[in-house]
């Protein structure tokens, strides 16, 4: 099944996600932000959590700051509570998402709402252009039923958060890198061609089963980095597959980063540390 796509993309390389931990010892798999793939402009990091062992996730991610980029949290299974310095609080549940533009700075925490069972989800970091790094923080929160879910062909189920395809438009809007973010579920042998803007950096991360991406086998917990083109053909393996397809416009700007701060110069990076230490990040207004 295609969306009238020509000039299909090939796979430039396939990488196995690296086992690591973050936060208060949360076990995860990192596919962007590793020694093998430090970044893929504008993507800074892609983490996957997939475990039913509560000891590997229960402590969550205690309070920490961000400045100069965006975080995308997408829950596949389970629930995660978030709180921040602006007074926002809520729970991301299975199928829901949060697109947070940290901008000039925000302090937040994320902690599992559950004490057992499967926790499966993703966090993606996307750089902001230099001109937008100090904009006011904002959120786009999506409940599971707000994500565009549809089936363009037999055995194909798509959940579209951002971008346009098959006459559907994802609910995420106003993002400077014009992203595409779609969760693709394929039955065994089912095939779909996902349209992608030419010139966008693009990846496919397989997190359940095995897939064929542009005629190349991609196993579970592997990332396929795509060459340029206008779309990619995906096929479910013997037991079917589920994967994220993510694309965004490269910024081609200087990146100076350390930990949770991503700026465009060493001076701006040092200012971020000073502002955080002096309590100058966004805080809830006094009532």
PDB file of C-alpha atoms in Angstrom:
ATOM      1  CA  UNK A   1       0.000   0.000   0.000  1.00  0.00           C
ATOM      2  CA  UNK A   2       1.460   3.399  -0.919  1.00  0.00           C
ATOM      3  CA  UNK A   3       0.453   7.063  -0.783  1.00  0.00           C
ATOM      4  CA  UNK A   4       1.573   7.862  -4.339  1.00  0.00           C
ATOM      5  CA  UNK A   5       5.222   7.957  -3.260  1.00  0.00           C
ATOM      6  CA  UNK A   6       8.108   7.896  -5.710  1.00  0.00           C
ATOM      7  CA  UNK A   7      11.843   8.114  -5.091  1.00  0.00           C
ATOM      8  CA  UNK A   8      11.761   5.680  -2.174  1.00  0.00           C
ATOM      9  CA  UNK A   9      14.419   5.752   0.523  1.00  0.00           C
ATOM     10  CA  UNK A  10      17.014   3.057   1.136  1.00  0.00           C
ATOM     11  CA  UNK A  11      18.570   2.107   4.454  1.00  0.00           C
ATOM     12  CA  UNK A  12      21.897   3.862   5.042  1.00  0.00           C
ATOM     13  CA  UNK A  13      22.760   1.751   8.124  1.00  0.00           C
ATOM     14  CA  UNK A  14      21.228  -0.417  10.845  1.00  0.00           C
ATOM     15  CA  UNK A  15      22.277  -0.004  14.476  1.00  0.00           C
ATOM     16  CA  UNK A  16      21.486  -2.097  17.533  1.00  0.00           C
ATOM     17  CA  UNK A  17      20.162  -0.032  20.435  1.00  0.00           C
ATOM     18  CA  UNK A  18      22.587   0.235  23.338  1.00  0.00           C
ATOM     19  CA  UNK A  19      21.579  -0.993  26.795  1.00  0.00           C
ATOM     20  CA  UNK A  20      21.987   1.786  29.358  1.00  0.00           C
ATOM     21  CA  UNK A  21      20.202   3.511  32.235  1.00  0.00           C
ATOM     22  CA  UNK A  22      19.117   7.033  33.098  1.00  0.00           C
ATOM     23  CA  UNK A  23      17.196   8.907  35.752  1.00  0.00           C
ATOM     24  CA  UNK A  24      17.221   6.993  39.046  1.00  0.00           C
ATOM     25  CA  UNK A  25      18.476   3.800  37.422  1.00  0.00           C
ATOM     26  CA  UNK A  26      15.763   3.262  34.806  1.00  0.00           C
ATOM     27  CA  UNK A  27      16.835   0.549  32.344  1.00  0.00           C
ATOM     28  CA  UNK A  28      16.449   1.552  28.721  1.00  0.00           C
ATOM     29  CA  UNK A  29      17.748   1.090  25.205  1.00  0.00           C
ATOM     30  CA  UNK A  30      19.321   4.104  23.481  1.00  0.00           C
ATOM     31  CA  UNK A  31      19.624   4.236  19.701  1.00  0.00           C
ATOM     32  CA  UNK A  32      20.425   7.926  19.118  1.00  0.00           C
ATOM     33  CA  UNK A  33      22.843   9.645  21.488  1.00  0.00           C
ATOM     34  CA  UNK A  34      25.370   6.814  21.604  1.00  0.00           C
ATOM     35  CA  UNK A  35      29.056   6.536  20.666  1.00  0.00           C
ATOM     36  CA  UNK A  36      27.937   4.943  17.395  1.00  0.00           C
ATOM     37  CA  UNK A  37      25.357   7.622  16.570  1.00  0.00           C
ATOM     38  CA  UNK A  38      25.907  10.759  18.644  1.00  0.00           C
ATOM     39  CA  UNK A  39      23.068  12.644  16.921  1.00  0.00           C
ATOM     40  CA  UNK A  40      21.186  12.753  13.649  1.00  0.00           C
ATOM     41  CA  UNK A  41      20.342  16.411  13.079  1.00  0.00           C
ATOM     42  CA  UNK A  42      17.911  17.493  14.509  1.00  0.00           C
ATOM     43  CA  UNK A  43      17.525  14.339  16.657  1.00  0.00           C
ATOM     44  CA  UNK A  44      19.646  14.375  19.805  1.00  0.00           C
ATOM     45  CA  UNK A  45      18.496  11.204  21.562  1.00  0.00           C
ATOM     46  CA  UNK A  46      16.048   8.324  21.233  1.00  0.00           C
ATOM     47  CA  UNK A  47      15.396   6.089  24.243  1.00  0.00           C
ATOM     48  CA  UNK A  48      13.129   3.064  24.508  1.00  0.00           C
ATOM     49  CA  UNK A  49      11.831   1.605  27.782  1.00  0.00           C
ATOM     50  CA  UNK A  50      10.486  -1.928  27.495  1.00  0.00           C
ATOM     51  CA  UNK A  51      10.372  -4.031  30.655  1.00  0.00           C
ATOM     52  CA  UNK A  52       7.919  -5.798  32.932  1.00  0.00           C
ATOM     53  CA  UNK A  53      10.424  -5.792  35.812  1.00  0.00           C
ATOM     54  CA  UNK A  54       9.334  -2.958  38.107  1.00  0.00           C
ATOM     55  CA  UNK A  55      12.802  -2.782  39.658  1.00  0.00           C
ATOM     56  CA  UNK A  56      14.061  -1.523  36.303  1.00  0.00           C
ATOM     57  CA  UNK A  57      11.717   1.471  36.139  1.00  0.00           C
ATOM     58  CA  UNK A  58       9.977   2.168  39.461  1.00  0.00           C
ATOM     59  CA  UNK A  59      12.317   4.987  40.592  1.00  0.00           C
ATOM     60  CA  UNK A  60      11.599   6.958  37.427  1.00  0.00           C
ATOM     61  CA  UNK A  61      13.244  10.258  36.506  1.00  0.00           C
ATOM     62  CA  UNK A  62      13.504  12.647  39.481  1.00  0.00           C
ATOM     63  CA  UNK A  63      13.354  16.420  39.027  1.00  0.00           C
ATOM     64  CA  UNK A  64      15.716  17.633  36.290  1.00  0.00           C
ATOM     65  CA  UNK A  65      16.014  20.681  33.982  1.00  0.00           C
ATOM     66  CA  UNK A  66      15.842  21.158  30.210  1.00  0.00           C
ATOM     67  CA  UNK A  67      16.697  24.107  27.969  1.00  0.00           C
ATOM     68  CA  UNK A  68      17.074  24.606  24.223  1.00  0.00           C
ATOM     69  CA  UNK A  69      15.275  21.570  22.778  1.00  0.00           C
ATOM     70  CA  UNK A  70      12.070  19.527  22.735  1.00  0.00           C
ATOM     71  CA  UNK A  71      11.223  16.211  24.368  1.00  0.00           C
ATOM     72  CA  UNK A  72       8.645  13.827  22.960  1.00  0.00           C
ATOM     73  CA  UNK A  73       7.315  11.156  25.317  1.00  0.00           C
ATOM     74  CA  UNK A  74       5.148   8.421  23.808  1.00  0.00           C
ATOM     75  CA  UNK A  75       3.616   5.688  25.960  1.00  0.00           C
ATOM     76  CA  UNK A  76       2.899   2.317  24.356  1.00  0.00           C
ATOM     77  CA  UNK A  77       1.968   0.434  27.536  1.00  0.00           C
ATOM     78  CA  UNK A  78       1.749   1.608  31.129  1.00  0.00           C
ATOM     79  CA  UNK A  79       1.437   5.007  32.769  1.00  0.00           C
ATOM     80  CA  UNK A  80       3.854   7.800  33.668  1.00  0.00           C
ATOM     81  CA  UNK A  81       3.110  10.789  35.910  1.00  0.00           C
ATOM     82  CA  UNK A  82       4.792  14.093  35.083  1.00  0.00           C
ATOM     83  CA  UNK A  83       5.147  17.280  37.130  1.00  0.00           C
ATOM     84  CA  UNK A  84       6.986  20.503  36.369  1.00  0.00           C
ATOM     85  CA  UNK A  85       8.085  23.893  37.669  1.00  0.00           C
ATOM     86  CA  UNK A  86       5.194  25.638  35.883  1.00  0.00           C
ATOM     87  CA  UNK A  87       2.681  23.770  38.039  1.00  0.00           C
ATOM     88  CA  UNK A  88       1.638  21.284  35.368  1.00  0.00           C
ATOM     89  CA  UNK A  89       0.858  17.730  36.431  1.00  0.00           C
ATOM     90  CA  UNK A  90      -0.751  14.788  34.676  1.00  0.00           C
ATOM     91  CA  UNK A  91      -0.517  11.138  33.723  1.00  0.00           C
ATOM     92  CA  UNK A  92       0.505   9.776  30.327  1.00  0.00           C
ATOM     93  CA  UNK A  93      -1.340   6.500  29.681  1.00  0.00           C
ATOM     94  CA  UNK A  94      -1.053   3.756  27.053  1.00  0.00           C
ATOM     95  CA  UNK A  95      -1.255   5.337  23.615  1.00  0.00           C
ATOM     96  CA  UNK A  96      -0.864   8.911  24.869  1.00  0.00           C
ATOM     97  CA  UNK A  97       1.929  11.369  24.172  1.00  0.00           C
ATOM     98  CA  UNK A  98       3.446  14.625  25.334  1.00  0.00           C
ATOM     99  CA  UNK A  99       5.391  17.002  23.100  1.00  0.00           C
ATOM    100  CA  UNK A 100       7.235  19.402  25.401  1.00  0.00           C
ATOM    101  CA  UNK A 101       9.052  22.426  24.027  1.00  0.00           C
ATOM    102  CA  UNK A 102      11.452  23.236  26.861  1.00  0.00           C
ATOM    103  CA  UNK A 103      12.578  26.493  25.256  1.00  0.00           C
ATOM    104  CA  UNK A 104      14.090  28.903  27.800  1.00  0.00           C
ATOM    105  CA  UNK A 105      13.983  26.351  30.569  1.00  0.00           C
ATOM    106  CA  UNK A 106      11.787  24.099  32.633  1.00  0.00           C
ATOM    107  CA  UNK A 107      12.322  21.706  35.534  1.00  0.00           C
ATOM    108  CA  UNK A 108      10.266  18.529  35.559  1.00  0.00           C
ATOM    109  CA  UNK A 109      10.046  14.962  36.800  1.00  0.00           C
ATOM    110  CA  UNK A 110       8.575  11.733  35.441  1.00  0.00           C
ATOM    111  CA  UNK A 111       7.633   8.752  37.576  1.00  0.00           C
ATOM    112  CA  UNK A 112       5.760   5.545  36.740  1.00  0.00           C
ATOM    113  CA  UNK A 113       2.169   5.566  37.959  1.00  0.00           C
ATOM    114  CA  UNK A 114       2.263   1.789  38.288  1.00  0.00           C
ATOM    115  CA  UNK A 115       4.049  -0.544  40.692  1.00  0.00           C
ATOM    116  CA  UNK A 116       4.095  -3.577  38.401  1.00  0.00           C
ATOM    117  CA  UNK A 117       3.380  -4.795  34.895  1.00  0.00           C
ATOM    118  CA  UNK A 118       4.754  -3.819  31.504  1.00  0.00           C
ATOM    119  CA  UNK A 119       6.127  -0.331  30.980  1.00  0.00           C
ATOM    120  CA  UNK A 120       6.869   0.418  27.344  1.00  0.00           C
ATOM    121  CA  UNK A 121       7.464   3.797  25.829  1.00  0.00           C
ATOM    122  CA  UNK A 122       9.845   6.238  24.189  1.00  0.00           C
ATOM    123  CA  UNK A 123      11.496   9.569  24.711  1.00  0.00           C
ATOM    124  CA  UNK A 124      12.874  11.516  21.769  1.00  0.00           C
ATOM    125  CA  UNK A 125      14.927  14.711  22.029  1.00  0.00           C
ATOM    126  CA  UNK A 126      14.729  17.147  19.109  1.00  0.00           C
ATOM    127  CA  UNK A 127      16.915  20.236  18.802  1.00  0.00           C
ATOM    128  CA  UNK A 128      15.396  23.705  18.543  1.00  0.00           C
ATOM    129  CA  UNK A 129      16.769  26.267  16.085  1.00  0.00           C
ATOM    130  CA  UNK A 130      18.954  28.947  17.683  1.00  0.00           C
ATOM    131  CA  UNK A 131      16.241  31.579  17.215  1.00  0.00           C
ATOM    132  CA  UNK A 132      13.767  29.495  19.245  1.00  0.00           C
ATOM    133  CA  UNK A 133      15.949  28.255  22.089  1.00  0.00           C
ATOM    134  CA  UNK A 134      14.714  30.921  24.506  1.00  0.00           C
ATOM    135  CA  UNK A 135      11.008  30.862  23.656  1.00  0.00           C
ATOM    136  CA  UNK A 136       8.504  30.250  26.441  1.00  0.00           C
ATOM    137  CA  UNK A 137       8.048  26.575  27.339  1.00  0.00           C
ATOM    138  CA  UNK A 138       4.882  24.882  26.110  1.00  0.00           C
ATOM    139  CA  UNK A 139       3.204  21.499  26.041  1.00  0.00           C
ATOM    140  CA  UNK A 140       1.086  19.603  23.568  1.00  0.00           C
ATOM    141  CA  UNK A 141      -0.523  16.741  25.481  1.00  0.00           C
ATOM    142  CA  UNK A 142      -2.329  14.004  23.575  1.00  0.00           C
ATOM    143  CA  UNK A 143      -4.791  11.615  25.154  1.00  0.00           C
ATOM    144  CA  UNK A 144      -4.836   8.179  23.468  1.00  0.00           C
ATOM    145  CA  UNK A 145      -8.069   8.984  21.597  1.00  0.00           C
ATOM    146  CA  UNK A 146      -6.591  12.218  20.204  1.00  0.00           C
ATOM    147  CA  UNK A 147      -3.927  10.405  18.187  1.00  0.00           C
ATOM    148  CA  UNK A 148      -4.963   9.796  14.554  1.00  0.00           C
ATOM    149  CA  UNK A 149      -5.413   6.011  14.317  1.00  0.00           C
ATOM    150  CA  UNK A 150      -6.358   4.382  11.011  1.00  0.00           C
ATOM    151  CA  UNK A 151      -5.755   1.439   8.708  1.00  0.00           C
ATOM    152  CA  UNK A 152      -4.800   2.328   5.108  1.00  0.00           C
ATOM    153  CA  UNK A 153      -4.539  -1.354   4.089  1.00  0.00           C
ATOM    154  CA  UNK A 154      -5.268  -4.829   5.409  1.00  0.00           C
ATOM    155  CA  UNK A 155      -2.933  -5.781   8.224  1.00  0.00           C
ATOM    156  CA  UNK A 156      -1.662  -2.194   8.617  1.00  0.00           C
ATOM    157  CA  UNK A 157      -2.462   0.012  11.618  1.00  0.00           C
ATOM    158  CA  UNK A 158      -1.052   3.532  11.932  1.00  0.00           C
ATOM    159  CA  UNK A 159      -1.081   5.918  14.898  1.00  0.00           C
ATOM    160  CA  UNK A 160      -0.099   9.355  13.587  1.00  0.00           C
ATOM    161  CA  UNK A 161       1.094  11.971  16.082  1.00  0.00           C
ATOM    162  CA  UNK A 162       2.731  14.432  13.693  1.00  0.00           C
ATOM    163  CA  UNK A 163       2.914  14.875   9.935  1.00  0.00           C
ATOM    164  CA  UNK A 164       0.597  14.165   7.015  1.00  0.00           C
ATOM    165  CA  UNK A 165      -0.151  10.933   5.156  1.00  0.00           C
ATOM    166  CA  UNK A 166      -3.087   9.088   3.588  1.00  0.00           C
ATOM    167  CA  UNK A 167      -5.226  12.251   3.845  1.00  0.00           C
ATOM    168  CA  UNK A 168      -4.706  12.361   7.607  1.00  0.00           C
ATOM    169  CA  UNK A 169      -2.911  14.997   9.683  1.00  0.00           C
ATOM    170  CA  UNK A 170      -1.348  14.343  13.070  1.00  0.00           C
ATOM    171  CA  UNK A 171      -2.540  16.571  15.930  1.00  0.00           C
ATOM    172  CA  UNK A 172       0.922  17.910  16.887  1.00  0.00           C
ATOM    173  CA  UNK A 173       1.407  21.342  15.303  1.00  0.00           C
ATOM    174  CA  UNK A 174       3.578  24.435  15.289  1.00  0.00           C
ATOM    175  CA  UNK A 175       6.911  22.575  15.474  1.00  0.00           C
ATOM    176  CA  UNK A 176       9.736  24.311  13.608  1.00  0.00           C
ATOM    177  CA  UNK A 177      11.349  21.108  12.300  1.00  0.00           C
ATOM    178  CA  UNK A 178       8.113  19.983  10.558  1.00  0.00           C
ATOM    179  CA  UNK A 179       8.263  16.489  12.087  1.00  0.00           C
ATOM    180  CA  UNK A 180       6.692  13.175  11.155  1.00  0.00           C
ATOM    181  CA  UNK A 181       6.017  10.766  14.029  1.00  0.00           C
ATOM    182  CA  UNK A 182       4.011   7.600  13.367  1.00  0.00           C
ATOM    183  CA  UNK A 183       3.621   4.287  15.199  1.00  0.00           C
ATOM    184  CA  UNK A 184       3.312   1.521  12.578  1.00  0.00           C
ATOM    185  CA  UNK A 185       1.898  -1.924  13.387  1.00  0.00           C
ATOM    186  CA  UNK A 186       2.091  -4.577  10.652  1.00  0.00           C
ATOM    187  CA  UNK A 187       0.750  -8.097  10.499  1.00  0.00           C
ATOM    188  CA  UNK A 188       3.075 -10.780   9.114  1.00  0.00           C
ATOM    189  CA  UNK A 189       3.748  -9.962   5.454  1.00  0.00           C
ATOM    190  CA  UNK A 190       1.662  -6.763   5.495  1.00  0.00           C
ATOM    191  CA  UNK A 191       3.252  -3.852   3.644  1.00  0.00           C
ATOM    192  CA  UNK A 192       2.914  -0.069   3.669  1.00  0.00           C
ATOM    193  CA  UNK A 193       4.842   2.825   2.151  1.00  0.00           C
ATOM    194  CA  UNK A 194       5.114   5.762   4.512  1.00  0.00           C
ATOM    195  CA  UNK A 195       5.559   9.149   2.783  1.00  0.00           C
ATOM    196  CA  UNK A 196       8.340  11.330   4.197  1.00  0.00           C
ATOM    197  CA  UNK A 197       9.362  14.874   3.219  1.00  0.00           C
ATOM    198  CA  UNK A 198      12.404  14.936   0.988  1.00  0.00           C
ATOM    199  CA  UNK A 199      15.463  16.258   2.805  1.00  0.00           C
ATOM    200  CA  UNK A 200      14.226  15.270   6.263  1.00  0.00           C
ATOM    201  CA  UNK A 201      16.433  13.139   8.491  1.00  0.00           C
ATOM    202  CA  UNK A 202      14.505   9.899   9.033  1.00  0.00           C
ATOM    203  CA  UNK A 203      14.749   6.702  11.067  1.00  0.00           C
ATOM    204  CA  UNK A 204      12.751   3.539  11.726  1.00  0.00           C
ATOM    205  CA  UNK A 205      12.968   1.933  15.169  1.00  0.00           C
ATOM    206  CA  UNK A 206      11.587  -1.615  15.442  1.00  0.00           C
ATOM    207  CA  UNK A 207      10.427  -2.402  18.978  1.00  0.00           C
ATOM    208  CA  UNK A 208       8.233  -5.489  18.537  1.00  0.00           C
ATOM    209  CA  UNK A 209       8.920  -8.347  16.121  1.00  0.00           C
ATOM    210  CA  UNK A 210      11.065  -8.034  13.024  1.00  0.00           C
ATOM    211  CA  UNK A 211      10.536  -5.900   9.946  1.00  0.00           C
ATOM    212  CA  UNK A 212      11.825  -5.445   6.451  1.00  0.00           C
ATOM    213  CA  UNK A 213      12.676  -1.774   5.920  1.00  0.00           C
ATOM    214  CA  UNK A 214      13.362  -0.828   2.303  1.00  0.00           C
ATOM    215  CA  UNK A 215      14.179  -4.501   1.564  1.00  0.00           C
ATOM    216  CA  UNK A 216      16.605  -4.722   4.503  1.00  0.00           C
ATOM    217  CA  UNK A 217      15.957  -6.927   7.557  1.00  0.00           C
ATOM    218  CA  UNK A 218      15.710  -4.952  10.789  1.00  0.00           C
ATOM    219  CA  UNK A 219      15.370  -6.986  14.027  1.00  0.00           C
ATOM    220  CA  UNK A 220      13.750  -5.944  17.309  1.00  0.00           C
ATOM    221  CA  UNK A 221      15.435  -3.034  19.109  1.00  0.00           C
ATOM    222  CA  UNK A 222      17.368  -1.967  16.038  1.00  0.00           C
ATOM    223  CA  UNK A 223      17.358   1.442  14.372  1.00  0.00           C
ATOM    224  CA  UNK A 224      17.398   1.855  10.596  1.00  0.00           C
ATOM    225  CA  UNK A 225      18.816   5.192   9.475  1.00  0.00           C
ATOM    226  CA  UNK A 226      17.308   6.106   6.127  1.00  0.00           C
ATOM    227  CA  UNK A 227      18.949   7.677   3.112  1.00  0.00           C
ATOM    228  CA  UNK A 228      17.241  10.627   1.416  1.00  0.00           C
ATOM    229  CA  UNK A 229      14.046  10.215  -0.572  1.00  0.00           C
ATOM    230  CA  UNK A 230      10.306  10.734  -0.323  1.00  0.00           C
ATOM    231  CA  UNK A 231       9.081   7.612   1.469  1.00  0.00           C
ATOM    232  CA  UNK A 232       9.966   4.211   2.862  1.00  0.00           C
ATOM    233  CA  UNK A 233       8.418   0.788   2.325  1.00  0.00           C
ATOM    234  CA  UNK A 234       7.911  -1.364   5.438  1.00  0.00           C
ATOM    235  CA  UNK A 235       6.948  -5.035   5.639  1.00  0.00           C
ATOM    236  CA  UNK A 236       6.020  -7.103   8.682  1.00  0.00           C
ATOM    237  CA  UNK A 237       8.229 -10.103   9.481  1.00  0.00           C
ATOM    238  CA  UNK A 238       7.114 -13.680  10.201  1.00  0.00           C
ATOM    239  CA  UNK A 239       5.392 -12.689  13.446  1.00  0.00           C
ATOM    240  CA  UNK A 240       4.467  -9.173  12.417  1.00  0.00           C
ATOM    241  CA  UNK A 241       6.176  -6.009  13.625  1.00  0.00           C
ATOM    242  CA  UNK A 242       5.689  -2.703  15.353  1.00  0.00           C
ATOM    243  CA  UNK A 243       7.941   0.278  14.809  1.00  0.00           C
ATOM    244  CA  UNK A 244       8.250   4.046  15.014  1.00  0.00           C
ATOM    245  CA  UNK A 245       8.918   6.053  11.869  1.00  0.00           C
ATOM    246  CA  UNK A 246      10.318   9.478  12.753  1.00  0.00           C
ATOM    247  CA  UNK A 247      11.515  12.272  10.487  1.00  0.00           C
ATOM    248  CA  UNK A 248      12.289  15.977  10.839  1.00  0.00           C
ATOM    249  CA  UNK A 249      13.965  18.848   9.015  1.00  0.00           C
ATOM    250  CA  UNK A 250      17.697  19.165   9.802  1.00  0.00           C
ATOM    251  CA  UNK A 251      18.718  22.516  11.305  1.00  0.00           C
ATOM    252  CA  UNK A 252      22.368  22.502  10.183  1.00  0.00           C
ATOM    253  CA  UNK A 253      23.368  24.737  13.087  1.00  0.00           C
ATOM    254  CA  UNK A 254      26.098  24.593  15.697  1.00  0.00           C
ATOM    255  CA  UNK A 255      25.201  22.323  18.637  1.00  0.00           C
ATOM    256  CA  UNK A 256      26.872  22.877  22.020  1.00  0.00           C
ATOM    257  CA  UNK A 257      25.382  20.633  24.691  1.00  0.00           C
ATOM    258  CA  UNK A 258      25.963  19.144  28.066  1.00  0.00           C
ATOM    259  CA  UNK A 259      23.455  16.924  29.811  1.00  0.00           C
ATOM    260  CA  UNK A 260      20.002  18.549  29.759  1.00  0.00           C
ATOM    261  CA  UNK A 261      21.100  21.803  28.076  1.00  0.00           C
ATOM    262  CA  UNK A 262      21.421  22.094  24.280  1.00  0.00           C
ATOM    263  CA  UNK A 263      22.563  25.487  23.047  1.00  0.00           C
ATOM    264  CA  UNK A 264      24.304  27.073  20.043  1.00  0.00           C
ATOM    265  CA  UNK A 265      27.448  28.418  21.726  1.00  0.00           C
ATOM    266  CA  UNK A 266      29.629  27.753  24.771  1.00  0.00           C
ATOM    267  CA  UNK A 267      28.584  31.143  26.168  1.00  0.00           C
ATOM    268  CA  UNK A 268      24.889  30.233  25.954  1.00  0.00           C
ATOM    269  CA  UNK A 269      25.596  26.850  27.527  1.00  0.00           C
ATOM    270  CA  UNK A 270      27.345  28.428  30.507  1.00  0.00           C
ATOM    271  CA  UNK A 271      24.464  30.895  30.833  1.00  0.00           C
ATOM    272  CA  UNK A 272      22.039  27.955  31.012  1.00  0.00           C
ATOM    273  CA  UNK A 273      23.969  26.500  33.961  1.00  0.00           C
ATOM    274  CA  UNK A 274      24.045  29.901  35.686  1.00  0.00           C
ATOM    275  CA  UNK A 275      20.339  30.475  35.161  1.00  0.00           C
ATOM    276  CA  UNK A 276      19.434  27.040  36.504  1.00  0.00           C
ATOM    277  CA  UNK A 277      21.669  27.355  39.556  1.00  0.00           C
ATOM    278  CA  UNK A 278      20.242  30.808  40.293  1.00  0.00           C
ATOM    279  CA  UNK A 279      16.639  29.632  40.015  1.00  0.00           C
ATOM    280  CA  UNK A 280      15.919  31.626  36.858  1.00  0.00           C
ATOM    281  CA  UNK A 281      14.086  28.864  34.957  1.00  0.00           C
ATOM    282  CA  UNK A 282      10.319  29.166  34.491  1.00  0.00           C
ATOM    283  CA  UNK A 283       8.442  28.776  37.742  1.00  0.00           C
ATOM    284  CA  UNK A 284       4.748  28.770  38.588  1.00  0.00           C
ATOM    285  CA  UNK A 285       3.508  32.284  39.162  1.00  0.00           C
ATOM    286  CA  UNK A 286       2.708  33.088  42.787  1.00  0.00           C
ATOM    287  CA  UNK A 287      -1.029  33.080  43.512  1.00  0.00           C
TER     288      UNK A 287
END
